[in-house]
C-alpha positions as a LaTeX table, in Angstrom:
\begin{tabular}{lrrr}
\hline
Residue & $x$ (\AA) & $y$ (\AA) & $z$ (\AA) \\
\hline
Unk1 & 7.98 & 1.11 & $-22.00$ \\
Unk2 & 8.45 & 4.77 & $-20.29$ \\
Unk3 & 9.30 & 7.41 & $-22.49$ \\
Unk4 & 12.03 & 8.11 & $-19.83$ \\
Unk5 & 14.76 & 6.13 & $-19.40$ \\
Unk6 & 18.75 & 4.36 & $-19.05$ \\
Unk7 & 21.61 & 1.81 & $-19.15$ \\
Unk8 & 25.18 & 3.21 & $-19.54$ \\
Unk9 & 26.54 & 0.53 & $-21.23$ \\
Unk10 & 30.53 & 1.29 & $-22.39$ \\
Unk11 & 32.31 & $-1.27$ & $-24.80$ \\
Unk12 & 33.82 & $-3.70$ & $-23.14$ \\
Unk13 & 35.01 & $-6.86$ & $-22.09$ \\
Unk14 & 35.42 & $-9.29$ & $-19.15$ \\
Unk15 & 37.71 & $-11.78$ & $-19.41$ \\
Unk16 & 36.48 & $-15.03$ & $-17.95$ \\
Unk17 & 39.89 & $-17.04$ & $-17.26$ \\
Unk18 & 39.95 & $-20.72$ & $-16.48$ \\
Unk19 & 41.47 & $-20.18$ & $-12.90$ \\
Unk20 & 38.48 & $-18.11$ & $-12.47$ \\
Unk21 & 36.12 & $-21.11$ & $-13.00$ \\
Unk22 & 38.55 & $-23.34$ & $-11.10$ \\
Unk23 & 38.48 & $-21.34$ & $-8.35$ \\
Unk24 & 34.64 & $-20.77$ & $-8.20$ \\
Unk25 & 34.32 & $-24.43$ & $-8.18$ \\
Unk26 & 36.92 & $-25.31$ & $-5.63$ \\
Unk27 & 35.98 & $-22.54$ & $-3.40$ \\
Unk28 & 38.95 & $-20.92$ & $-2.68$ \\
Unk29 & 38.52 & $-17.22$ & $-1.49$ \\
Unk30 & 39.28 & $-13.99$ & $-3.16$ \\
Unk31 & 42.21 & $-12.29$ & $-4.95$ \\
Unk32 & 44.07 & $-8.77$ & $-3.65$ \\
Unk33 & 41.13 & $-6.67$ & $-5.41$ \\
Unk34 & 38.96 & $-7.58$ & $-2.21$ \\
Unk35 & 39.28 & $-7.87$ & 1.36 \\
Unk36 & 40.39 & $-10.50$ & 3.59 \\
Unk37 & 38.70 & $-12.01$ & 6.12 \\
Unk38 & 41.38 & $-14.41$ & 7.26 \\
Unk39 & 43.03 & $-11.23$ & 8.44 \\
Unk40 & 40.81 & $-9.68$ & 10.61 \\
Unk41 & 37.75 & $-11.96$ & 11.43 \\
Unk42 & 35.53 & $-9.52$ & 10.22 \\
Unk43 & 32.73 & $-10.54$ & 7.31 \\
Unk44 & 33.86 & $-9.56$ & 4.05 \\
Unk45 & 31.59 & $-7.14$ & 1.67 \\
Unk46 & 32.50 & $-5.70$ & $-1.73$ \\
Unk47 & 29.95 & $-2.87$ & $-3.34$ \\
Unk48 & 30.30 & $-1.96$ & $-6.79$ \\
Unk49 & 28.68 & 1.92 & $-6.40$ \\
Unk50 & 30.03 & 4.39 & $-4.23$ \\
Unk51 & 26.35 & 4.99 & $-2.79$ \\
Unk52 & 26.10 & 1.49 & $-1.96$ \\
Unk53 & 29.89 & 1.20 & $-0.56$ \\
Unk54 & 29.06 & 4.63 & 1.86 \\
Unk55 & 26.35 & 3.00 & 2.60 \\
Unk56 & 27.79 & $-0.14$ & 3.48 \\
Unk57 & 30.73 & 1.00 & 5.77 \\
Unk58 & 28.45 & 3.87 & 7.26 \\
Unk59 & 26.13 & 0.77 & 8.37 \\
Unk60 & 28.44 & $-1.87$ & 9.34 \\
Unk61 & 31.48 & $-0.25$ & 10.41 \\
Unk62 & 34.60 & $-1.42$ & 12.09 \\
Unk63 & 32.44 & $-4.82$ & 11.98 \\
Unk64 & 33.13 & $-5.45$ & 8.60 \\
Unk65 & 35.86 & $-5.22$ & 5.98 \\
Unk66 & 34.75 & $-3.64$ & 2.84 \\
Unk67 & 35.72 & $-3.35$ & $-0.21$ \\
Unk68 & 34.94 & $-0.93$ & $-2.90$ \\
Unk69 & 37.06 & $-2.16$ & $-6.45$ \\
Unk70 & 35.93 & 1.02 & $-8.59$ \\
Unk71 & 38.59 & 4.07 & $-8.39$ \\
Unk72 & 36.85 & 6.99 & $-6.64$ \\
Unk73 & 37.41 & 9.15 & $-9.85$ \\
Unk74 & 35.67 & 7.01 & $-11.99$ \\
Unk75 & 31.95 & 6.68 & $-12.46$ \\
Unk76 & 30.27 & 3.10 & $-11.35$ \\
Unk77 & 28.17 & 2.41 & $-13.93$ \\
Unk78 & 31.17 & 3.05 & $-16.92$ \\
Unk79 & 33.61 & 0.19 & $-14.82$ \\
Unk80 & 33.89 & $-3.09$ & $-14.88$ \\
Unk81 & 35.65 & $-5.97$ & $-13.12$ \\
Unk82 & 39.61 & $-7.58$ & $-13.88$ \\
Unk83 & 40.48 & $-11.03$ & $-13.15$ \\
Unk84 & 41.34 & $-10.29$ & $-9.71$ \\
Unk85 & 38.15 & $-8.73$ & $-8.64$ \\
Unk86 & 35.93 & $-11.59$ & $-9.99$ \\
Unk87 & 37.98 & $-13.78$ & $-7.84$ \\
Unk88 & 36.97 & $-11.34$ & $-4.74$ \\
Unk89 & 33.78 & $-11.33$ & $-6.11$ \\
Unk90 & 33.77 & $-15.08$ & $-5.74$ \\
Unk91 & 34.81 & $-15.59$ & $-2.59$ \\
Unk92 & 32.97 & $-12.53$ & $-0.23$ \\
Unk93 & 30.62 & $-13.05$ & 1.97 \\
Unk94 & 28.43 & $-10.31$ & 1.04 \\
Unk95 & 28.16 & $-8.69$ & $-2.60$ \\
Unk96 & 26.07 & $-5.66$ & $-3.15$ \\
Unk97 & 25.04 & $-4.85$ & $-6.52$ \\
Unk98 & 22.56 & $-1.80$ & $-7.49$ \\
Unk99 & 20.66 & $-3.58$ & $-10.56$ \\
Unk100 & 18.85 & $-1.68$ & $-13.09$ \\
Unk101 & 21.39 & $-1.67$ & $-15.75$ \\
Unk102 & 24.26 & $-0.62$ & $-13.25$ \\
Unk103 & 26.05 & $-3.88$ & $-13.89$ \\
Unk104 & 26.22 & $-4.94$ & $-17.46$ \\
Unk105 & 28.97 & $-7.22$ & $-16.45$ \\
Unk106 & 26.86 & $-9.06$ & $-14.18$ \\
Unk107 & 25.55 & $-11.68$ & $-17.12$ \\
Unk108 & 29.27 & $-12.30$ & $-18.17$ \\
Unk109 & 30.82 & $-13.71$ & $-14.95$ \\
Unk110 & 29.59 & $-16.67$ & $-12.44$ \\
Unk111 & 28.70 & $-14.99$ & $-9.02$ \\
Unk112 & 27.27 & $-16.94$ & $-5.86$ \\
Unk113 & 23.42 & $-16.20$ & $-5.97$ \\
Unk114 & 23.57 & $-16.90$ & $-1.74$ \\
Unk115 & 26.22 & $-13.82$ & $-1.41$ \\
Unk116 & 24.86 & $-11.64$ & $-3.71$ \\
Unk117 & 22.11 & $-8.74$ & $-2.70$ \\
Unk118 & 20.66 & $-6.95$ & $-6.00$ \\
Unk119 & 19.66 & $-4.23$ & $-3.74$ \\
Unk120 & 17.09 & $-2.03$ & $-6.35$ \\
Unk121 & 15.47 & $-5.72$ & $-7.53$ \\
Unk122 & 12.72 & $-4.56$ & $-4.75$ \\
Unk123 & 11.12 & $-2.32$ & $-7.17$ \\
Unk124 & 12.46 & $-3.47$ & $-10.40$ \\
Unk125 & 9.02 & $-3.00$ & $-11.95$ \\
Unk126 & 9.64 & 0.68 & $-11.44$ \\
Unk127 & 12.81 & 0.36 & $-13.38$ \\
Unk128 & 12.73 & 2.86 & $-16.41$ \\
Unk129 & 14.11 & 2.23 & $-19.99$ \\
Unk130 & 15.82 & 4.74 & $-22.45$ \\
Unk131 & 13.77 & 4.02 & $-26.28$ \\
Unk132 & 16.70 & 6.14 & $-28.06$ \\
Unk133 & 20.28 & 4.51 & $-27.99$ \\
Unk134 & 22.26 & 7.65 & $-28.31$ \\
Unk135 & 26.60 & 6.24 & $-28.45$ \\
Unk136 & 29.22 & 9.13 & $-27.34$ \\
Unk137 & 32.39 & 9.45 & $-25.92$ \\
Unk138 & 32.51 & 10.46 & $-21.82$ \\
Unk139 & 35.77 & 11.71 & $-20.51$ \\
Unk140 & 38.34 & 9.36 & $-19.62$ \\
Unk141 & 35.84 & 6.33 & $-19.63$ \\
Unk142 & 35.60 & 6.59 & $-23.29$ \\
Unk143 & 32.51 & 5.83 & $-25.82$ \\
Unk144 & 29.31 & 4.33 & $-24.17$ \\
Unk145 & 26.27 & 4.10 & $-25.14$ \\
Unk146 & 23.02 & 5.69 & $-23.51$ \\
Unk147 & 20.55 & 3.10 & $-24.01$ \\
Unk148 & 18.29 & 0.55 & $-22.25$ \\
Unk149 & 17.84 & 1.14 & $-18.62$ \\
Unk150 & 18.57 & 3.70 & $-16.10$ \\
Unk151 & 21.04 & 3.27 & $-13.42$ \\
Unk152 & 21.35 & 6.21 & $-10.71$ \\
Unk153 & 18.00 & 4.65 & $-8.65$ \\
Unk154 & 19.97 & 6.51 & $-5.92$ \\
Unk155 & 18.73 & 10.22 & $-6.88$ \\
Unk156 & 15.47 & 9.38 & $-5.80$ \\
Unk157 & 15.64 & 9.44 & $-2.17$ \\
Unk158 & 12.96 & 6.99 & $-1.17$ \\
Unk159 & 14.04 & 4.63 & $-3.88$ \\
Unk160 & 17.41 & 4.76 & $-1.86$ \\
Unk161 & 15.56 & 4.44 & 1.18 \\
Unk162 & 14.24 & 0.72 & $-0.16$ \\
Unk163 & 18.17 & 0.16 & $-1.42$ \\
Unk164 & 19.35 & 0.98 & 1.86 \\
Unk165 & 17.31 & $-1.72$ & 3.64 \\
Unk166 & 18.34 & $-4.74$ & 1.79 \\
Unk167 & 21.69 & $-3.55$ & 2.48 \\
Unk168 & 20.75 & $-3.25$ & 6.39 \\
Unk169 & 18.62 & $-7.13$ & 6.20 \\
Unk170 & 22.19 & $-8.20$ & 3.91 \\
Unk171 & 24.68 & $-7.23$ & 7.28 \\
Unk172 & 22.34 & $-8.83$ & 10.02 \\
Unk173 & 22.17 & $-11.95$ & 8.35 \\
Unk174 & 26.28 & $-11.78$ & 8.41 \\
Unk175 & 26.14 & $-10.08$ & 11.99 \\
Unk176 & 23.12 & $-10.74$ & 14.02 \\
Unk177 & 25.28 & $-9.78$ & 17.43 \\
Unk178 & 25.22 & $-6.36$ & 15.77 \\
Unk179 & 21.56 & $-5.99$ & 14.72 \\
Unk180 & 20.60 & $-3.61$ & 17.16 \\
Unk181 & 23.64 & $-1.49$ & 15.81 \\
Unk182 & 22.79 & $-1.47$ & 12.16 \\
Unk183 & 18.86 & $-0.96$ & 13.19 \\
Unk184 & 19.83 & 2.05 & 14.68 \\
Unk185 & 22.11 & 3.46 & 12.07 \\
Unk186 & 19.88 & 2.52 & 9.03 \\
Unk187 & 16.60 & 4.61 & 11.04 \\
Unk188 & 19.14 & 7.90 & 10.97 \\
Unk189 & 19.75 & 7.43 & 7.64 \\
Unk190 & 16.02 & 6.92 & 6.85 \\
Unk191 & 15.12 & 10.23 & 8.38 \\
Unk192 & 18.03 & 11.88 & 6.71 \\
Unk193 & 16.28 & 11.11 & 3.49 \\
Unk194 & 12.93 & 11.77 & 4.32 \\
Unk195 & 14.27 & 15.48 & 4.95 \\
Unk196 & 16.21 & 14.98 & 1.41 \\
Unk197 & 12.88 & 14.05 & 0.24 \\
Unk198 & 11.13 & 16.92 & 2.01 \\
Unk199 & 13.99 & 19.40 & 0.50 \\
Unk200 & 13.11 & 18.09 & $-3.28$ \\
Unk201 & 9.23 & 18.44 & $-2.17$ \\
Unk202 & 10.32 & 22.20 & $-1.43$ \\
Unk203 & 12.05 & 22.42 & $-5.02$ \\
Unk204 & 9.19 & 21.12 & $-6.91$ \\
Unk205 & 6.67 & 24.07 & $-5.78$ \\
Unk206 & 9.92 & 26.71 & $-6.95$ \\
Unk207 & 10.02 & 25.25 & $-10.05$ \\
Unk208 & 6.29 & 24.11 & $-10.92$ \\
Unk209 & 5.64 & 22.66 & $-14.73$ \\
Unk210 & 8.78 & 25.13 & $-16.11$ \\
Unk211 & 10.40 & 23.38 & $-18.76$ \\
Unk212 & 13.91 & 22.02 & $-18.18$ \\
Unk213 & 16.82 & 20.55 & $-19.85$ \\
Unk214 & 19.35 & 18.21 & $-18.95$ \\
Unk215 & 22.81 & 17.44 & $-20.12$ \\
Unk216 & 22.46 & 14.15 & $-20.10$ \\
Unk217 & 19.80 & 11.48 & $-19.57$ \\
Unk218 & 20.48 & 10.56 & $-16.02$ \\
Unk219 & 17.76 & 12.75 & $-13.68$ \\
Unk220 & 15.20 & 10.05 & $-14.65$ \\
Unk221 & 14.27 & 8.68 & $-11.03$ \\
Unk222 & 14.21 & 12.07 & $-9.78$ \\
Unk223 & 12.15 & 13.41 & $-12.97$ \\
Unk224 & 9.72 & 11.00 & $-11.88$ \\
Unk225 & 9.52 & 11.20 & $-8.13$ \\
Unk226 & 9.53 & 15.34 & $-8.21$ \\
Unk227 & 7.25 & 15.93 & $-11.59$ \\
Unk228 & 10.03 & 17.58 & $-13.67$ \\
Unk229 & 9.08 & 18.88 & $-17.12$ \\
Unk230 & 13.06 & 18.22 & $-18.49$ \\
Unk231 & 13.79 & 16.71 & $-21.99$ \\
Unk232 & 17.52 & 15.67 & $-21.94$ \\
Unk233 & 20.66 & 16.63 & $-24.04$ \\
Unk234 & 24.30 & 14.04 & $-24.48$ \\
Unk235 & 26.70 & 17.22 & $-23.74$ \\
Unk236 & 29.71 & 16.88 & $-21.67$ \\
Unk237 & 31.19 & 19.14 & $-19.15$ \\
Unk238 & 34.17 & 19.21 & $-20.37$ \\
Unk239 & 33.64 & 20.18 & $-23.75$ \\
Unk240 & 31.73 & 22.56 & $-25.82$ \\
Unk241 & 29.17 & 22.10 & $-27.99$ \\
Unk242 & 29.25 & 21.84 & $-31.75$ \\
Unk243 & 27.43 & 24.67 & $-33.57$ \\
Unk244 & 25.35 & 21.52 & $-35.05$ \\
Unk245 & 24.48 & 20.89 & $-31.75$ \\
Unk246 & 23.99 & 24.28 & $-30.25$ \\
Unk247 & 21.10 & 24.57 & $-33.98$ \\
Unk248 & 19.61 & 21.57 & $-32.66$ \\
Unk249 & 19.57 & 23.19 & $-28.92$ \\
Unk250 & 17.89 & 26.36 & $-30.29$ \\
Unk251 & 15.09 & 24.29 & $-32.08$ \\
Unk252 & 14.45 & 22.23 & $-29.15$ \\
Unk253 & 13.92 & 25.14 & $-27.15$ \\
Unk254 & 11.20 & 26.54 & $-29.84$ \\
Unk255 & 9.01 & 23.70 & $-28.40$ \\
Unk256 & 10.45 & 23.45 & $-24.90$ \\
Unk257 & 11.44 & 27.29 & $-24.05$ \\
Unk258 & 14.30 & 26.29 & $-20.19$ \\
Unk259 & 15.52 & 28.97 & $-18.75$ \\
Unk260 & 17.26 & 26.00 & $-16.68$ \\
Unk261 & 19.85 & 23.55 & $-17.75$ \\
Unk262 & 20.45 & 21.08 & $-15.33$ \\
Unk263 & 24.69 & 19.96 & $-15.37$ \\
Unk264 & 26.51 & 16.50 & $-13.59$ \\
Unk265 & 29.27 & 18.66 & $-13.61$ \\
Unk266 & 30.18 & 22.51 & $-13.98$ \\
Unk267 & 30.06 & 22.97 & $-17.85$ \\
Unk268 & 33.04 & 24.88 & $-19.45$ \\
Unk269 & 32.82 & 29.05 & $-19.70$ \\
Unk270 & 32.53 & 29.13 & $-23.59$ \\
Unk271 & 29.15 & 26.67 & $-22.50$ \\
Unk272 & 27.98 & 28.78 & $-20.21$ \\
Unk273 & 28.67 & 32.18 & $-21.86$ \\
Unk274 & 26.27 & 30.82 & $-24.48$ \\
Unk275 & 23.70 & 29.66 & $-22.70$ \\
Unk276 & 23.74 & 33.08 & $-20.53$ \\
Unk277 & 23.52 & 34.51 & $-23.65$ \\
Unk278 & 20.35 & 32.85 & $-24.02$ \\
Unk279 & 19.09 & 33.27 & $-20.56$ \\
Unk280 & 19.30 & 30.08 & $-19.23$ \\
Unk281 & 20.64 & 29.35 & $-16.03$ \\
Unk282 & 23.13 & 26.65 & $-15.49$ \\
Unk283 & 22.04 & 24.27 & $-12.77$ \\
Unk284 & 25.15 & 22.01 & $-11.45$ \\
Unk285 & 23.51 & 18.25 & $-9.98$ \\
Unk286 & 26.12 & 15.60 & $-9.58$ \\
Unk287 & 24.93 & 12.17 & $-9.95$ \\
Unk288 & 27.22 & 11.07 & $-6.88$ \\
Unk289 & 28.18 & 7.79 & $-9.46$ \\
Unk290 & 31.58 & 7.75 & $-8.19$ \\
Unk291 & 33.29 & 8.79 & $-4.98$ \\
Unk292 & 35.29 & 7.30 & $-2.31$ \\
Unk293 & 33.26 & 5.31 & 0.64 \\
Unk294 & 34.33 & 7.06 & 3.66 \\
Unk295 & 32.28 & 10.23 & 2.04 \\
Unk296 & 29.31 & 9.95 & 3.48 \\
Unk297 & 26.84 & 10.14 & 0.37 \\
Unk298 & 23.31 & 11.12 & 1.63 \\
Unk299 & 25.16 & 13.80 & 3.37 \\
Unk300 & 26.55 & 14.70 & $-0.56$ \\
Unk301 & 23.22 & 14.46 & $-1.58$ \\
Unk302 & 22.02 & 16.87 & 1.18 \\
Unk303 & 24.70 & 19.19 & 0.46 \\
Unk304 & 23.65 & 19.10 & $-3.65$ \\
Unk305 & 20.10 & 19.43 & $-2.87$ \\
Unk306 & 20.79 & 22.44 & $-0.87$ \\
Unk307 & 23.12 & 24.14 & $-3.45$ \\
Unk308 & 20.71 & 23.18 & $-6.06$ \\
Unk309 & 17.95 & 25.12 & $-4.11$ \\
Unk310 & 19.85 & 28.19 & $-3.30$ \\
Unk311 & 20.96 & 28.43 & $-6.94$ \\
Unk312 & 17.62 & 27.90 & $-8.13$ \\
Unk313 & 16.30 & 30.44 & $-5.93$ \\
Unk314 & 18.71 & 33.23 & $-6.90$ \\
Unk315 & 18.04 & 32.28 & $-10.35$ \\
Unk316 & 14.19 & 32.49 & $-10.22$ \\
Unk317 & 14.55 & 36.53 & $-8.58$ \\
Unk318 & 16.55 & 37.36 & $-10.78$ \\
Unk319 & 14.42 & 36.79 & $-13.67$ \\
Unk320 & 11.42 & 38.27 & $-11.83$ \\
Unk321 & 13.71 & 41.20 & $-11.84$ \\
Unk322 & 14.84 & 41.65 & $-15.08$ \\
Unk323 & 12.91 & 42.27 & $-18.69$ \\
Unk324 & 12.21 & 39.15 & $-20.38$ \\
Unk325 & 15.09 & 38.00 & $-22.86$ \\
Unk326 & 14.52 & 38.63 & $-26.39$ \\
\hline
\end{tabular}
């Protein structure tokens, strides 16, 4: 089991009706949550990430109807599925799921193996697990739990490369007259992210074996691909640290001495007036878990890598010109 690793898992519950199971059986198609086919013609597709969804609609396009159930504010891998979008679930013609722990849900609903396109189960064996459940509360989501295995495969840009194909093999199965179409579309997005990839190449020589930390356990696939040296924190953004936690901070540091703290969000000022106080640099990274699907995500991931970068940069000369912190 890696050392590095996890599941989001938040406490909750899917309730699994009898018109549910009825309707699985019977075959009838899916509730309001999803989209209609009988409408427009067009194949149906539901994704349950906004990475996947982008993906999805930047792939397909005005040939499909898609369907993204999760609320653009709210992070992916904290949600899970009502009555009414099992039903869509049930009745699409083409389900996208991320796997690795993204979908807790997954085990407590009945869901059409021959619609459904796990599209991470490609390198599952390069999954990672968390050892350490660590249970907090995370904004408007609530408590979860940190524990078991990591979800955002998407940070790692060739691990999204592999995602991105099953999703481009999923829509030429449903629209072979447009295969040419997607073929093209999924090779721009391929060399999109082998310059995302290059960018992160660039950002491992700035930042070398320095220690890091993290505010949460989520940089995992990224950790991995780019050789960072980053132990990880449970602090949220929107709220400031307890002076327990800030001790435990300070004697972390004795053994792991960041100047760079590495954010999903920007942290509040009282959080960052401390840690400037201790000369470390606040890093912002967005794990791009939720977000609306006509965003086009590898461009947001572009865009982060780029701010990351400059930040970093201005960050590392300005240390090389200024004593050494106490």
């Amino acid at each position: 089991m890696s050392s590095s690793s996890l599941l989001h898992l938040r406490n909750f519950q899917i309730p699994f009706t009898l018109t549910c199971l009825v309707c699985l059986l019977t075959g009838c198609g899916g509730g309001s949550a999803g989209p209609s086919a009988e409408s427009s013609g067009k194949p149906t597709v539901i994704a349950v990430s906004y990475p996947l969804a982008s993906i999805a609609l930047r792939l397909g396009g005005d040939a499909i109807e898609l369907s993204y159930p999760v609320p653009a504010e709210e992070d992916s891998v904290f949600w899970s599925p009502g009555d009414d979008d099992v039903l869509a679930m049930q009745g699409v013609d083409l389900l996208l799921l991320n796997g690795a722990g993204h979908e807790p849900w997954e085990a407590q609903v009945i869901l059409s193996p021959l619609t459904k396109a796990v599209t991470a189960q490609g390198f599952r064996d390069q999954w990672i697990e968390l050892e350490d459940a660590v249970t907090h509360k995370h904004g408007p989501e609530g408590e979860h739990t940190h524990a078991g295995l990591v979800a955002t495969t998407w940070l790692d840009p060739l691990q999204f490369r592999e995602q991105i194909q099953v999703v481009q093999l999923s829509l030429v199965k449903l629209l072979p007259d447009q295969r040419e179409a997607i073929e093209e579309r999924t090779e721009q997005a391929s060399r999109e992210l082998q310059a995302l990839h290059e960018r992160w190449e660039n950002i491992r020589e700035l930042l070398g074996d320095q220690p890091l930390i993290a505010s949460h356990p989520v940089y995992h696939y990224l950790a991995r691909r780019y050789g960072w040296n980053v132990k990880n924190e449970h602090w949220e953004p929107d709220e400031d640290p307890t002076a327990e936690q800030w001790q435990a901070f300070d004697e972390l540091r004795k053994m792991h001495p960041a100047k760079i703290m590495i954010w999903e969000d920007e942290p509040t000022p009282a959080t960052r007036e401390q840690l400037a106080a201790r000369g470390i640099q606040v890093l912002v990274l967005p794990t791009l878990a939720s977000g609306s699907p006509t965003d086009e995500v590898i461009g947001a991931m572009s865009a982060n890598a780029a701010h990351f970068e400059a930040e970093l940069r201005k960050g590392l000369a300005a240390r090389e010109n200024s004593p050494p912190n106490p």
